[in-house]
Amino acid sequence: MATEPQTAGSEQLERELAELLAVERFEPPREFREQALLKDPAIYAEAERDPLGFWSAQAEQLHWFRRWDRVLDDSDPPFYKWFTGGTINASYNCLDRHVEAGRGDRVAFHWRGEEGEERDITYAQLLADVQRLANALKALGIGKGDVVGIYVPMIPEVVVSMLACARIGAPHNVVFGGFSAEAVRERMEFSQAKALITVDGAARKGKTAPVKERVDEVMGDLETLEAIVVIRSKGTPCSMREGRDVYYDEIVAAADPDCPAEPLDAEHPLYILYTSGSTAKPKGILHTTGGYLTGVAATHRYVFDLKPDADTYWCAADVGWVTGHSYIVYGPLCNGATSVMWEGAPDYPDRGIWWALVERYGVSILYCAPTAIRACVKWGAEWPRRHDLSSLRLLGTVGEPINPKAWLWYHKVIGGGRCPIVDTWWQTETGAIMITPLPGITATKPGSATQPFPGVRAEVRDESTGQPMQEGQGLLVLTRPWPSMLRTLYREEERFVETYFARFGPETYLVGDAARVDKDGYVWVIGRIDDVVNVSGHRLSTAEVESAIVAHADVAEAAVIGQHDEDTGQAIVAFVTLQGELEGDDSVVEGIRATVAERIGKFARPKRIIWTDDLPKTRSGKIMRRLLRDIAEGRELGDVTTLRDPAVTAKLKERVAELQAAEG
Ligand code: PRX
């Protein structure tokens, strides 16, 4: 039987990992450093001396139709403008530039479908497809400034759609495929989208989800939406509404093949991406063109030490999140990279699929979320060990803090001990990586994102005094504008200022994360300070989930918190009060979970629901989530004297203890 050698192997691995836990710093391996694009730490001091000079040198690596007059216009903070007077086009930088330089035959994406289908898409093919779709969109009446929604899974057409929008200056609004149609509708409504590009159906671990049908159920009455473009991806039957719905393949076939890229102002909106904030209403993060491309191209090149002629790069995120926008689409394509694009989940057809893909395409740079690494740790080292992973030379993580054990496992089992790990901290708002090691320079410490990227300035501020801290825990802030920063919240300018700049003034961006800075100046990001939770790297607001839960007819009131979870980083726990005398049972639990799936998406369903007759509230009626978090984590409760009814917490504590005992 195979169990014995495996057990022996895993014991040895455990021993090795335990030994590595004692290592405080990992220096860049000599071989890596010698070959690295950046190996001289002087880059930090140079960028610090002249940040605008540093960023303009990065911008010069892009193609501009017209060069900028001014690098930064900071006359009206926090409304910063970058590369003013310059004109540029994102799709030109991602495609035409490479084709014109004779690199059209280079593969942009090795696409792999769930059932093993393969498509290699070259830069020249992408350019041809993008031009046709851009013309087809124009024929539908889409022009500069019109918002186009994109609700498409991980198939090559999603990239074509984004770049076709960019080509004609129509800001895209991509919605992650895991969001429900209801959530798509809401995002189309907030952004007043004029068109939506979607698919007939999407692959879901061997099944097909009917996407267009779901979209139709909710989209009917949205007046601003003039056209729905349907990609025939899986052959799933769907109905088409006369005068509104068209098939992607038909409009593309009918379109003219030439569509020159439109020269756009550097500050022309490139996209809106909705993300969760403290309230139930998602925030429309607005990114513009010149500064954003400068930020993503520079960070992609230097953080991943990209050698486009030699590397095969794989960012295993979904294109529907900012990681996909910046590090599947815009950064890698600007840099002429060859990437892998995988349609499916990490455990379908089996738990070894990622490693099979690394071997198949010779992936040299892998970028993924800690939650995926933790899942792999759980599934066991035997899955990756079945494959040849020797092509890997650099590993990255993003989205949440990585616990040292997962870091070391990644280092040892996946990286064979030879690959530097870049733990990259950033946000939808920052557009590009902000705090990160440079792999040929920085000594890493497992669990720390280390130091700000050159030109970026971050501080940890004391929560009570607001003063910068040399060492200790406080609020993370960014104290200097950077080119890829969000420009505003779409159609909510006041909320933009209020959310990020009310606390420390218009020149200091409040991140919303708590962080610790150590004696060496290394930054350790701890987690959110607001009511945002991070489930498997998916950002959600507790208010958003609460409002979905109370939409269930039996629910009177709900309070949601994020609880620490070994697998998903945080898990959603909901405290729920039912209407009148109703009693909670399994069918209500399932009903509530289904309501959340319908309103937001399956990934937002609460892991645990705790029934309660009342919630701990202040005398003015505000729910005290801090106490709920303490109760759920089994911590001592601090001061409860401000509560309207202190008995509520005692009952809840009992209830949670009972549940925990029952769950074993
Ligand atoms: O809390 C931080 C966490 O993810 C938040 C941003 O989420 P989102 O806008 O969805 O973007 C995720 C991908 C860029 C941050 O406020 N976060 C992101 N990266 C890290 C992280 N926390 C710790 N370490 C990281 N490397």
PDB file of C-alpha atoms in Angstrom, residues 531 546 557-559 614-629 642-645:
ATOM      1  CA  ASP A 531     -16.114  46.058   8.160  1.00  0.00           C
ATOM      2  CA  GLU A 546     -26.233  41.425   6.164  1.00  0.00           C
ATOM      3  CA  GLU A 557     -32.194  41.196  11.825  1.00  0.00           C
ATOM      4  CA  ALA A 558     -28.674  40.017  11.119  1.00  0.00           C
ATOM      5  CA  ALA A 559     -25.120  40.920  12.047  1.00  0.00           C
ATOM      6  CA  ASP A 614     -31.334  39.768  20.218  1.00  0.00           C
ATOM      7  CA  LEU A 615     -28.046  41.344  19.209  1.00  0.00           C
ATOM      8  CA  PRO A 616     -25.676  43.256  21.477  1.00  0.00           C
ATOM      9  CA  LYS A 617     -26.472  46.923  20.876  1.00  0.00           C
ATOM     10  CA  THR A 618     -25.488  50.230  22.351  1.00  0.00           C
ATOM     11  CA  ARG A 619     -28.199  52.374  23.894  1.00  0.00           C
ATOM     12  CA  SER A 620     -28.464  54.218  20.614  1.00  0.00           C
ATOM     13  CA  GLY A 621     -29.151  50.943  18.818  1.00  0.00           C
ATOM     14  CA  LYS A 622     -25.788  50.374  17.099  1.00  0.00           C
ATOM     15  CA  ILE A 623     -24.780  46.724  16.821  1.00  0.00           C
ATOM     16  CA  MET A 624     -21.480  46.098  18.590  1.00  0.00           C
ATOM     17  CA  ARG A 625     -19.664  43.861  16.125  1.00  0.00           C
ATOM     18  CA  ARG A 626     -16.500  44.002  18.196  1.00  0.00           C
ATOM     19  CA  LEU A 627     -18.321  42.034  20.896  1.00  0.00           C
ATOM     20  CA  LEU A 628     -19.659  39.563  18.349  1.00  0.00           C
ATOM     21  CA  ARG A 629     -16.119  38.983  17.123  1.00  0.00           C
ATOM     22  CA  THR A 642     -22.450  50.668  27.196  1.00  0.00           C
ATOM     23  CA  LEU A 643     -24.790  47.866  26.148  1.00  0.00           C
ATOM     24  CA  ARG A 644     -28.524  48.339  26.270  1.00  0.00           C
ATOM     25  CA  ASP A 645     -28.986  44.815  27.616  1.00  0.00           C
TER      26      ASP A 645
END
